[in-house]
Coordinates of C-alpha atoms and ligand atoms in Angstrom, one line a residue:
X1013 CA -0.4 0.3 0.0
X1014 CA 1.3 3.4 -1.2
X1015 CA 1.4 6.6 1.4
X1016 CA -0.9 9.5 0.4
X1017 CA 1.0 12.3 1.5
X1018 CA 1.7 15.1 -1.0
X1019 CA 4.4 14.6 -4.4
X1020 CA 6.6 17.9 -2.5
X1021 CA 9.1 18.3 -4.3
X1022 CA 12.6 19.3 -1.8
X1023 CA 13.9 22.0 -4.3
X1024 CA 16.2 24.8 -3.2
X1025 CA 13.8 27.3 -4.1
X1026 CA 11.1 25.8 -1.2
X1027 CA 14.6 27.0 1.2
X1028 CA 14.1 30.6 -0.3
X1029 CA 10.2 31.2 -0.6
X1030 CA 10.2 30.0 3.2
X1031 CA 13.2 32.3 4.1
X1032 CA 11.4 35.1 2.3
X1033 CA 8.0 34.6 4.3
X1034 CA 8.9 34.3 7.5
X1035 CA 12.0 36.6 7.6
X1036 CA 12.0 38.5 4.9
X1037 CA 13.6 41.7 7.7
X1038 CA 15.7 39.4 8.7
X1039 CA 19.4 40.8 7.6
X1040 CA 21.9 39.8 4.9
X1041 CA 25.8 41.7 5.5
X1042 CA 28.6 41.9 3.1
X1043 CA 32.1 43.2 3.7
X1044 CA 32.6 43.8 0.2
X1045 CA 36.5 44.3 -1.8
X1046 CA 37.1 47.9 -1.4
X1047 CA 36.0 47.5 2.6
X1048 CA 32.8 48.8 3.0
X1049 CA 29.8 46.9 4.8
X1050 CA 27.0 46.2 1.7
X1051 CA 23.7 45.4 4.0
X1052 CA 20.6 44.1 2.9
X1053 CA 17.2 41.8 3.8
X1054 CA 16.5 37.7 2.6
X1055 CA 13.0 39.7 0.6
X1056 CA 16.3 42.1 -0.9
X1057 CA 17.6 38.6 -1.7
X1058 CA 14.9 37.0 -2.8
X1059 CA 14.1 39.5 -6.2
X1060 CA 17.5 39.8 -7.3
X1061 CA 17.7 35.7 -7.1
X1062 CA 14.7 36.5 -9.4
X1063 CA 15.7 38.7 -11.6
X1064 CA 18.7 37.0 -11.6
X1065 CA 17.3 33.8 -12.5
X1066 CA 15.9 36.1 -15.7
X1067 CA 19.5 37.2 -16.2
X1068 CA 20.6 33.6 -17.5
X1069 CA 17.7 33.1 -19.0
X1070 CA 19.1 35.8 -21.2
X1071 CA 22.4 34.4 -21.2
X1072 CA 20.7 31.6 -22.7
X1073 CA 21.2 29.1 -20.1
X1074 CA 19.4 26.3 -20.4
X1075 CA 18.2 23.5 -17.1
X1076 CA 21.2 21.4 -16.5
X1077 CA 24.3 24.0 -17.8
X1078 CA 26.7 24.0 -15.8
X1079 CA 27.4 27.3 -14.4
X1080 CA 30.9 28.6 -12.8
X1081 CA 31.7 30.9 -9.6
X1082 CA 34.8 32.2 -9.5
X1083 CA 34.2 34.3 -6.5
X1084 CA 34.7 35.4 -2.5
X1085 CA 31.2 34.8 1.0
X1086 CA 29.1 37.4 -1.3
X1087 CA 25.7 38.6 -1.4
X1088 CA 26.1 38.0 -4.8
X1089 CA 27.8 35.1 -4.7
X1090 CA 24.6 34.1 -2.5
X1091 CA 22.1 35.5 -5.2
X1092 CA 24.2 32.6 -7.4
X1093 CA 24.2 29.8 -5.2
X1094 CA 20.0 30.5 -5.1
X1095 CA 20.0 31.6 -8.9
X1096 CA 21.2 28.6 -10.7
X1097 CA 19.9 26.1 -9.5
X1098 CA 16.7 27.7 -8.9
X1099 CA 16.3 28.3 -12.6
X1100 CA 16.9 24.5 -13.1
X1101 CA 21.2 25.0 -13.6
X1102 CA 24.1 23.6 -12.2
X1103 CA 26.4 25.7 -9.7
X1104 CA 29.6 25.2 -9.8
X1105 CA 32.0 27.4 -7.1
X1106 CA 35.5 27.8 -8.7
X1107 CA 38.6 27.4 -5.7
X1108 CA 40.1 30.4 -6.7
X1109 CA 43.7 29.3 -4.9
X1110 CA 44.0 26.0 -6.9
X1111 CA 46.8 26.3 -10.0
X1112 CA 45.3 27.8 -12.9
X1113 CA 46.0 24.5 -15.0
X1114 CA 43.9 22.6 -11.8
X1115 CA 41.1 24.8 -12.5
X1116 CA 41.1 23.9 -16.3
X1117 CA 40.7 20.6 -15.7
X1118 CA 37.7 21.1 -14.0
X1119 CA 35.7 24.4 -16.4
X1120 CA 36.8 21.3 -19.0
X1121 CA 35.6 18.7 -17.3
X1122 CA 32.3 20.7 -15.5
X1123 CA 31.6 22.1 -19.6
X1124 CA 30.7 25.9 -17.7
X1125 CA 29.1 27.9 -20.0
X1126 CA 29.4 31.3 -18.4
X1127 CA 31.0 31.9 -15.6
X1128 CA 30.2 35.0 -12.6
X1129 CA 33.4 36.5 -11.6
X1130 CA 34.5 38.7 -9.1
X1131 CA 36.1 41.5 -10.5
X1132 CA 39.0 41.9 -7.9
X1133 CA 39.5 38.0 -8.9
X1134 CA 39.7 38.5 -13.0
X1135 CA 43.8 38.4 -13.8
X1136 CA 43.6 35.0 -11.9
X1137 CA 40.3 34.2 -13.9
X1138 CA 42.1 35.6 -17.4
X1139 CA 45.1 32.8 -16.7
X1140 CA 42.5 29.9 -16.3
X1141 CA 40.0 31.1 -19.5
X1142 CA 43.0 31.0 -21.4
X1143 CA 43.1 27.2 -21.1
X1144 CA 39.6 26.4 -21.4
X1145 CA 37.0 26.7 -24.4
X1146 CA 33.8 25.9 -23.1
X1147 CA 33.1 29.7 -21.8
X1148 CA 30.8 31.3 -23.5
X1149 CA 29.9 34.2 -21.3
X1150 CA 32.2 35.9 -18.7
X1151 CA 30.5 37.9 -16.4
X1152 CA 32.1 40.5 -13.2
X1153 CA 30.3 41.8 -10.5
X1154 CA 32.3 44.1 -7.7
X1155 CA 33.9 45.7 -10.8
X1156 CA 35.1 49.7 -11.4
X1157 CA 35.6 51.3 -14.4
X1158 CA 39.5 51.2 -15.0
X1159 CA 38.4 46.8 -15.2
X1160 CA 41.0 45.8 -18.1
X1161 CA 41.1 42.6 -19.7
X1162 CA 42.0 40.7 -23.0
X1163 CA 39.0 38.1 -22.8
X1164 CA 36.3 38.5 -25.4
X1165 CA 33.3 37.5 -23.5
X1166 CA 33.3 39.7 -20.4
X1167 CA 29.6 41.7 -19.4
X1168 CA 28.7 43.5 -16.0
X1169 CA 26.4 41.9 -13.2
X1170 CA 24.7 45.2 -12.3
X1171 CA 23.5 45.5 -16.3
X1172 CA 22.8 42.6 -16.9
X1173 CA 20.5 42.8 -13.7
X1174 CA 19.3 46.3 -14.0
X1175 CA 17.2 45.2 -17.1
X1176 CA 15.9 42.1 -15.6
X1177 CA 12.6 41.1 -14.3
X1178 CA 12.0 40.2 -11.0
X1179 CA 9.7 38.4 -11.7
X1180 CA 10.2 34.7 -12.6
X1181 CA 8.8 31.2 -12.2
X1182 CA 10.7 28.5 -10.5
X1183 CA 11.6 26.2 -13.1
X1184 CA 12.5 22.4 -11.6
X1185 CA 10.1 20.2 -10.4
X1186 CA 12.1 17.3 -10.3
X1187 CA 13.9 17.5 -6.6
X1188 CA 16.4 14.4 -8.5
X1189 CA 17.4 17.4 -10.7
X1190 CA 21.4 18.4 -9.9
X1191 CA 22.1 21.8 -8.8
X1192 CA 25.5 21.6 -7.1
X1193 CA 28.4 20.0 -8.8
X1194 CA 31.9 20.6 -6.1
X1195 CA 35.6 19.1 -7.2
X1196 CA 36.9 17.7 -4.1
X1197 CA 40.6 19.6 -4.2
X1198 CA 42.8 16.4 -5.1
X1199 CA 43.9 16.8 -1.8
X1200 CA 44.9 12.5 -2.0
X1201 CA 44.9 12.5 -6.6
X1202 CA 42.8 14.0 -9.3
X1203 CA 39.3 16.1 -8.9
X1204 CA 36.3 14.4 -8.3
X1205 CA 33.7 15.9 -8.9
X1206 CA 30.6 15.5 -6.2
X1207 CA 27.4 16.1 -7.8
X1208 CA 24.0 17.7 -5.5
X1209 CA 20.8 17.1 -6.4
X1210 CA 18.4 19.4 -5.0
X1211 CA 16.7 16.6 -3.1
X1212 CA 20.0 15.9 -1.6
X1213 CA 20.9 19.7 -0.9
X1214 CA 17.8 20.0 1.2
X1215 CA 18.2 17.0 3.0
X1216 CA 21.3 17.9 3.8
X1217 CA 20.2 21.7 5.0
X1218 CA 17.8 19.5 7.2
X1219 CA 19.8 17.5 8.5
X1220 CA 22.5 19.9 9.1
X1221 CA 19.9 22.0 11.4
X1222 CA 18.4 19.6 13.3
X1223 CA 19.8 20.1 17.2
X1224 CA 21.9 17.6 17.7
X1225 CA 23.8 19.0 14.4
X1226 CA 24.5 22.8 13.7
X1227 CA 21.6 24.3 15.0
X1228 CA 20.6 27.2 13.5
X1229 CA 18.2 29.4 14.9
X1230 CA 16.5 32.7 13.7
X1231 CA 18.6 34.3 16.3
X1232 CA 21.9 33.4 14.9
X1233 CA 24.3 35.9 13.6
X1234 CA 26.8 33.7 11.0
X1235 CA 29.7 34.3 9.5
X1236 CA 30.9 31.5 7.0
X1237 CA 34.2 31.8 6.8
X1238 CA 34.7 28.5 4.8
X1239 CA 34.8 29.8 0.8
X1240 CA 31.8 29.3 -1.2
X1241 CA 33.9 28.0 -3.5
X1242 CA 34.2 25.0 -0.8
X1243 CA 32.0 22.1 -0.5
X1244 CA 29.5 24.5 -1.0
X1245 CA 30.3 26.9 2.0
X1246 CA 29.5 23.6 4.1
X1247 CA 25.6 24.0 3.1
X1248 CA 25.1 27.6 5.3
X1249 CA 24.0 29.4 3.1
X1250 CA 21.4 27.4 2.8
X1251 CA 20.8 26.6 6.4
X1252 CA 20.6 30.3 7.2
X1253 CA 18.0 30.6 5.3
X1254 CA 16.0 28.1 6.5
X1255 CA 16.3 29.1 9.6
X1256 CA 16.3 32.3 9.3
X1257 CA 19.1 33.1 11.3
X1258 CA 21.3 36.7 9.9
X1259 CA 24.6 36.5 7.7
X1260 CA 27.4 37.7 7.6
X1261 CA 29.8 37.3 4.7
X1262 CA 33.5 37.8 5.0
X1263 CA 34.8 39.3 0.8
X1264 CA 38.0 38.9 0.8
X1265 CA 38.6 39.9 3.8
X1266 CA 40.1 36.8 5.8
X1267 CA 43.2 38.5 7.7
X1268 CA 42.4 38.1 11.3
X1269 CA 42.1 41.1 12.7
X1270 CA 39.3 41.6 10.0
X1271 CA 38.0 38.6 10.9
X1272 CA 38.1 39.4 14.2
X1273 CA 36.0 43.3 13.9
X1274 CA 33.7 41.7 11.8
X1275 CA 32.7 39.0 14.5
X1276 CA 32.7 41.9 17.5
X1277 CA 30.8 45.2 15.2
X1278 CA 28.2 42.6 13.5
X1279 CA 28.1 40.7 16.9
X1280 CA 28.4 37.4 15.0
X1281 CA 26.8 33.6 17.3
X1282 CA 28.6 31.3 15.0
X1283 CA 31.5 30.8 12.9
X1284 CA 32.3 28.0 10.7
X1285 CA 35.7 27.4 9.6
X1286 CA 39.1 25.1 9.3
X1287 CA 40.9 25.0 11.8
X1288 CA 43.8 27.6 10.6
X1289 CA 41.6 30.3 10.5
X1290 CA 40.7 29.6 14.0
X1291 CA 44.3 29.5 15.0
X1292 CA 45.7 32.4 13.0
X1293 CA 42.2 34.2 15.1
X1294 CA 44.0 33.0 18.5
X1295 CA 47.1 34.1 17.9
X1296 CA 45.4 37.8 16.4
X1297 CA 43.5 37.8 19.4
X1298 CA 46.5 37.2 22.2
X1299 CA 48.6 40.1 20.7
X1300 CA 45.4 42.5 20.2
X1301 CA 42.5 41.3 23.3
X1302 CA 39.1 42.2 21.6
X1303 CA 36.1 40.2 23.5
X1304 CA 34.6 37.6 20.6
X1305 CA 32.2 35.5 23.8
X1306 CA 29.1 36.8 21.5
X1307 CA 29.9 33.4 19.7
X1308 CA 27.9 30.4 20.9
X1309 CA 29.7 27.9 19.2
X1310 CA 32.7 28.3 16.9
X1311 CA 32.2 25.9 13.9
X1312 CA 35.4 23.8 13.4
X1313 CA 35.4 21.2 10.4
X1314 CA 38.4 20.6 7.5
X1315 CA 40.8 18.9 9.1
X1316 CA 41.5 18.7 12.9
X1317 CA 41.2 20.9 15.3
X1318 CA 43.7 20.4 17.4
X1319 CA 42.5 20.0 21.5
X1320 CA 44.8 22.1 22.5
X1321 CA 43.1 25.0 20.2
X1322 CA 39.5 23.7 21.7
X1323 CA 41.1 24.4 25.1
X1324 CA 42.4 27.4 24.8
X1325 CA 39.1 28.9 22.8
X1326 CA 36.5 27.4 25.7
X1327 CA 39.1 28.2 28.3
X1328 CA 40.4 31.8 27.4
X1329 CA 38.1 33.4 24.8
X1330 CA 34.5 31.4 27.0
X1331 CA 34.0 30.5 22.7
X1332 CA 32.3 27.0 22.7
X1333 CA 33.9 25.2 19.8
X1334 CA 31.9 22.4 17.3
X1335 CA 34.1 20.2 15.5
X1336 CA 32.9 18.4 12.7
X1337 CA 33.4 15.1 9.9
X1338 CA 32.9 15.9 6.3
X1339 CA 33.8 16.1 3.1
X1340 CA 32.4 17.1 -0.4
X1341 CA 30.9 14.5 -1.4
X1342 CA 28.9 14.6 1.7
X1343 CA 27.4 17.5 0.4
X1344 CA 29.8 17.8 3.1
X1345 CA 28.4 17.4 6.3
X1346 CA 29.2 13.7 8.0
X1347 CA 29.6 13.8 12.5
X1348 CA 29.6 16.6 15.1
X1349 CA 31.4 16.3 18.4
X1350 CA 29.0 17.4 20.6
X1351 CA 28.8 16.0 24.1
X1352 CA 26.1 13.0 25.5
X1353 CA 24.4 13.3 28.6
X1354 CA 26.6 11.2 29.8
X1355 CA 30.0 13.5 29.5
X1356 CA 27.8 16.0 31.8
X1357 CA 29.7 14.9 35.4
X1358 CA 33.0 14.7 33.0
X1359 CA 35.7 17.8 34.6
X1360 CA 36.8 20.1 31.8
X1361 CA 39.9 18.4 30.7
X1362 CA 38.0 15.7 29.6
X1363 CA 35.3 17.4 28.1
X1364 CA 38.0 18.4 25.6
X1365 CA 39.3 14.9 24.9
X1366 CA 36.3 14.0 23.5
X1367 CA 35.4 17.3 21.7
X1368 CA 38.7 16.7 20.2
X1369 CA 37.2 13.6 18.1
X1370 CA 35.0 14.1 15.3
X1371 CA 31.9 12.8 16.9
X1372 CA 28.7 10.7 16.4
X1373 CA 27.3 10.6 12.5
X1374 CA 24.5 13.4 12.5
X1375 CA 21.1 11.8 11.9
X1376 CA 20.4 11.0 8.1
X1377 CA 24.3 9.9 8.0
X1378 CA 25.2 5.9 8.7
X1379 CA 28.7 4.9 9.5
X1380 CA 30.7 2.3 9.9
X1381 CA 34.2 1.0 10.2
X1382 CA 35.7 -2.0 8.1
X1383 CA 38.7 -3.9 8.1
X1384 CA 41.0 -4.4 4.6
X1385 CA 38.4 -7.5 3.7
X1386 CA 35.0 -5.2 4.0
X1387 CA 34.1 -6.3 7.4
X1388 CA 32.7 -4.8 10.1
X1389 CA 34.7 -3.8 12.9
X1390 CA 33.4 -3.5 17.1
X1391 CA 33.0 0.4 18.1
X1392 CA 35.4 0.1 20.5
X1393 CA 37.2 3.1 20.7
X1394 CA 40.6 0.8 20.2
X1395 CA 39.7 -1.2 16.6
X1396 CA 41.0 1.1 13.9
X1397 CA 39.4 0.4 10.0
X1398 CA 38.6 3.2 7.2
X1399 CA 35.0 4.2 7.8
X1400 CA 32.6 4.6 5.0
X1401 CA 29.5 5.9 4.5
X1402 CA 25.9 6.3 3.1
X1403 CA 23.6 8.2 3.3
X1404 CA 20.8 10.4 2.0
X1405 CA 23.0 13.5 1.3
X1406 CA 25.7 11.2 0.0
X1407 CA 27.5 10.6 -3.2
X1408 CA 26.5 7.4 -5.0
X1409 CA 29.3 8.1 -8.0
X1410 CA 31.7 10.7 -9.0
X1411 CA 30.0 13.2 -12.5
X1412 CA 31.1 11.1 -15.4
X1413 CA 32.8 8.3 -13.3
X1414 CA 30.1 5.6 -14.1
X1415 CA 32.5 2.2 -12.6
X1416 CA 34.2 2.8 -9.3
X1417 CA 34.8 -0.1 -7.1
X1418 CA 37.6 1.5 -5.3
X1419 CA 35.3 4.4 -3.7
X1420 CA 32.2 2.7 -3.7
X1421 CA 31.4 -1.4 -2.0
X1422 CA 29.1 -3.7 -3.6
X1423 CA 26.7 -3.3 -0.9
X1424 CA 26.1 0.8 -1.5
X1425 CA 28.1 2.5 0.9
X1426 CA 30.8 5.3 -0.1
X1427 CA 34.5 4.8 1.2
X1428 CA 35.8 7.8 3.3
X1429 CA 39.4 6.9 2.8
X1430 CA 39.9 8.0 6.5
X1431 CA 40.5 5.9 8.7
X1432 CA 39.9 5.9 12.4
X1433 CA 37.6 4.1 15.9
X1434 CA 34.6 4.5 16.4
X1435 CA 33.6 4.5 20.4
X1436 CA 30.6 2.4 22.6
X1437 CA 29.7 6.2 21.8
X1438 CA 29.3 6.3 18.4
X1439 CA 32.2 9.0 18.0
X1440 CA 34.8 8.9 14.9
X1441 CA 38.0 9.2 15.9
X1442 CA 40.0 9.6 12.5
X1443 CA 43.7 8.5 13.0
X1444 CA 44.6 9.0 9.5
X1445 CA 44.0 8.8 5.6
X1446 CA 44.3 5.8 4.2
X1447 CA 47.1 7.7 1.7
X1448 CA 48.8 9.1 4.8
X1449 CA 49.4 6.8 7.3
X1450 CA 52.6 5.3 7.6
X1451 CA 53.3 2.0 8.0
X1452 CA 56.1 0.6 10.0
X1453 CA 57.3 -2.7 10.2
X1454 CA 53.6 -4.0 9.7
X1455 CA 51.8 -1.7 12.4
X1456 CA 50.3 1.6 11.8
X1457 CA 51.2 4.6 13.0
X1458 CA 48.5 7.6 12.5
X1459 CA 50.4 10.7 11.3
X1460 CA 47.6 12.5 12.8
X1461 CA 47.8 11.7 16.3
X1462 CA 51.7 12.3 16.2
X1463 CA 50.5 15.7 14.5
X1464 CA 48.3 16.5 17.5
X1465 CA 51.1 15.1 20.1
X1466 CA 53.4 17.9 19.2
X1467 CA 51.4 21.0 18.3
X1468 CA 50.4 20.2 22.1
X1469 CA 54.4 21.7 22.8
X1470 CA 54.1 25.2 23.4
X1471 CA 57.3 25.8 21.8
X1472 CA 55.6 24.1 17.4
X1473 CA 52.7 26.2 16.0
X1474 CA 52.6 23.9 13.6
X1475 CA 53.5 20.0 12.7
X1476 CA 52.8 17.4 10.1
X1477 CA 54.0 14.2 9.6
X1478 CA 54.6 12.3 6.8
X1479 CA 55.7 8.8 5.5
X1480 CA 58.6 8.6 4.4
X1481 CA 61.1 5.4 2.7
X1482 CA 63.3 3.2 4.8
X1483 CA 65.1 0.2 3.3
X1484 CA 64.0 -1.7 6.6
X1485 CA 60.9 -0.8 8.5
X1486 CA 59.3 0.5 4.8
X1487 CA 58.0 2.9 6.2
X1488 CA 58.9 5.9 8.8
X1489 CA 57.7 9.0 10.0
X1490 CA 59.2 12.4 9.0
X1491 CA 57.9 15.5 11.3
X1492 CA 58.4 19.1 9.0
X1493 CA 57.3 21.4 12.5
X1494 CA 56.8 24.6 12.6
X1495 CA 58.6 26.8 15.6
X1496 CA 56.9 28.6 17.7
X1497 CA 57.5 32.5 17.5
X1498 CA 58.8 34.2 21.1
X1499 CA 59.4 30.7 22.4
X1500 CA 63.1 31.1 22.3
X1501 CA 64.5 28.0 20.6
X1502 CA 62.9 24.4 20.7
X1503 CA 65.7 21.7 20.2
X1504 CA 64.8 18.4 18.1
X1505 CA 65.9 16.3 21.4
X1506 CA 63.1 18.9 23.0
X1507 CA 61.1 17.4 21.0
X1508 CA 61.7 13.7 20.7
X1509 CA 62.3 13.3 24.9
X1510 CA 58.4 15.3 24.6
X1511 CA 56.8 13.0 22.1
X1512 CA 58.6 9.8 24.5
X1513 CA 55.5 10.4 26.5
X1514 CA 52.7 10.5 24.5
X1515 CA 54.0 8.2 22.3
X1516 CA 54.4 4.2 22.1
X1517 CA 58.8 4.2 20.8
X1518 CA 58.5 3.1 17.2
X1519 CA 56.1 6.1 16.6
X1520 CA 58.9 8.6 17.6
X1521 CA 59.9 10.3 14.0
X1522 CA 62.7 10.1 12.8
X1523 CA 63.6 13.0 11.1
X1524 CA 62.6 16.0 13.1
X1525 CA 62.2 19.0 10.5
X1526 CA 62.0 22.4 11.2
X1527 CA 60.7 24.8 8.1
X1528 CA 59.1 28.7 8.2
X1529 CA 55.9 27.4 7.2
X1530 CA 54.2 23.9 6.2
X1531 CA 52.9 24.1 2.5
X1532 CA 49.4 23.9 2.3
X1533 CA 46.1 23.3 -0.5
X1534 CA 43.5 25.5 -1.9
X1535 CA 41.0 24.1 1.0
X1536 CA 44.1 25.4 3.5
X1537 CA 45.4 22.1 4.5
X1538 CA 48.5 20.7 5.2
X1539 CA 50.1 19.4 1.5
X1540 CA 51.1 16.0 2.4
X1541 CA 51.9 14.6 -1.5
X1542 CA 53.7 18.3 -2.0
X1543 CA 55.5 17.5 1.9
X1544 CA 56.3 14.0 0.3
X1545 CA 57.6 15.3 -3.2
X1546 CA 60.1 18.1 -1.6
X1547 CA 61.9 15.2 0.5
X1548 CA 61.8 13.0 -2.3
X1549 CA 63.7 15.7 -4.4
X1550 CA 66.0 15.9 -1.0
X1551 CA 64.3 19.8 -0.2
X1552 CA 63.2 18.6 3.1
X1553 CA 65.2 17.2 6.0
Ligands
LIG1119 P1 40.1 17.2 -0.2 O1 40.6 17.5 0.5 O2 39.8 15.8 -0.2 O3 39.8 18.4 -1.2 P2 37.4 17.5 1.6 O4 38.0 19.6 1.6 O5 35.8 17.2 1.0 O6 38.6 17.1 0.4 O7 37.4 16.8 2.5 C1 37.4 15.7 3.5 C2 38.0 15.6 3.9 O8 39.0 16.7 5.5 C3 37.8 14.3 5.4 O9 38.1 13.3 4.3 C4 39.2 14.0 6.1 O10 40.4 13.2 5.8 C5 39.4 15.8 6.4 N1 38.7 16.5 7.1 C6 37.5 17.0 6.7 N2 37.1 17.2 7.7 C7 37.9 16.6 9.6 C8 38.0 16.9 10.9 N3 37.1 18.1 11.7 N4 39.3 15.9 11.2 C9 39.9 15.4 10.8 N5 39.9 15.7 9.3 C10 39.3 16.4 9.0

């Protein structure tokens, strides 16, 4: 017997309609490239999204076409996040921090027909445009009078918008149509495209807004520092509209002092970003104290949040940290580390241990760990296995890659490539990525645990650990360390003695190399692929 409930397509326009109906007056602020603050409301956003949908039609964009964006977090980028999918096309945010060749690969692979570009990024985009031939139009926003370009097919966003009608009937009725396309940044290989559907993104938005997950509410003022060009800004642009939360967009102003100012003046209650952003902000606040306790949730993911930094935020700054794990392939939310009631009586230090874990699967995501033969492993907090997930907002295959046993199991689970344990309360603790694990004499060494142990030392600002080939053991760990400025000299000997108290003997890195800076990928993660190459070429150690 079939149920008798309405066919109500889960499409992105439903989110925007809700925001416009219930929260038309709520605010969206953007720090523009020129430093000024642009302000408008959800009602303004709504009208402009309809205009933009008409612009897309005038540009010849058809349902299913891919439309690229090359931009900071701004209100125009937000308009694109809605207008592109709600007009039936596919929003493809391009990561501005990648190399032109990598970007050209993605633009060509996606066959983007139109790309919307923030004028401040035009010089970078020109280098990409020179390498691709599918892009018919480049549309610029935040453009001054004096822009110069050799690109032929360029036009101005506001010129189009000035002529566009603000009546438009939303074009999508099939919730399974594609709405967004994001490529993994290729930290571990060639970029691969995750193609989200309206249904998967709407369910991700509901899932993310559960009180046990990110729990956004109407009284929130949300600062997405996580870029819109990375994993759909963790879905925050949709989550905010569904919750009716105010949005504060930082534009290109991502330096810690600019973020601190925005947090204080806009009274931000929830800010989301990768650990590097928060470690820089912490250092800034140590030097120039400001009260940021208006933040009720500091959302952090993308790489492991060092426990020491969680403690620093909670103990010294009065800011509660919410550590989440996700992947582009999961839209991206996977787990959230909230304390359960059984943790209530723990001393703070043990609470921070829990918060440093990656946490519980958000309801809507199923998770398991398996051994190399694919057998499910126990949730005992000790047994290490590959993390696999499935759920309504998890990929079932990559864009244009049909048969793919490396990433998908025969019984329909996605193989994340992450490795970890799950404890009896369901908390995932990642110990590594399969490709970053170190196998020494047949035993695994976790690069992440070594990094965390090193970073807990006051003299260590940052640490990345990689596997290096070893004749006897197969692989051995090498630690690359950035010393904390002004902490006096820290020696290899001192670090080895310190580590020896925290990890078992054979885990101790054979070499510890001091550097000024650890190279990062386009999304701000340690670039271990590059570190391994530097080592192979004799440029490390
Ligand atoms: P990529 O780094 O491959 O471009 P993503 O940006 O989607 O892709 O990153 C996903 C990966 O980032 C995860 O598989 C995991 O290794 C890492 N990651 C994300 N969040 C966390 C976290 N909270 N702790 C540790 N690692 C994380």
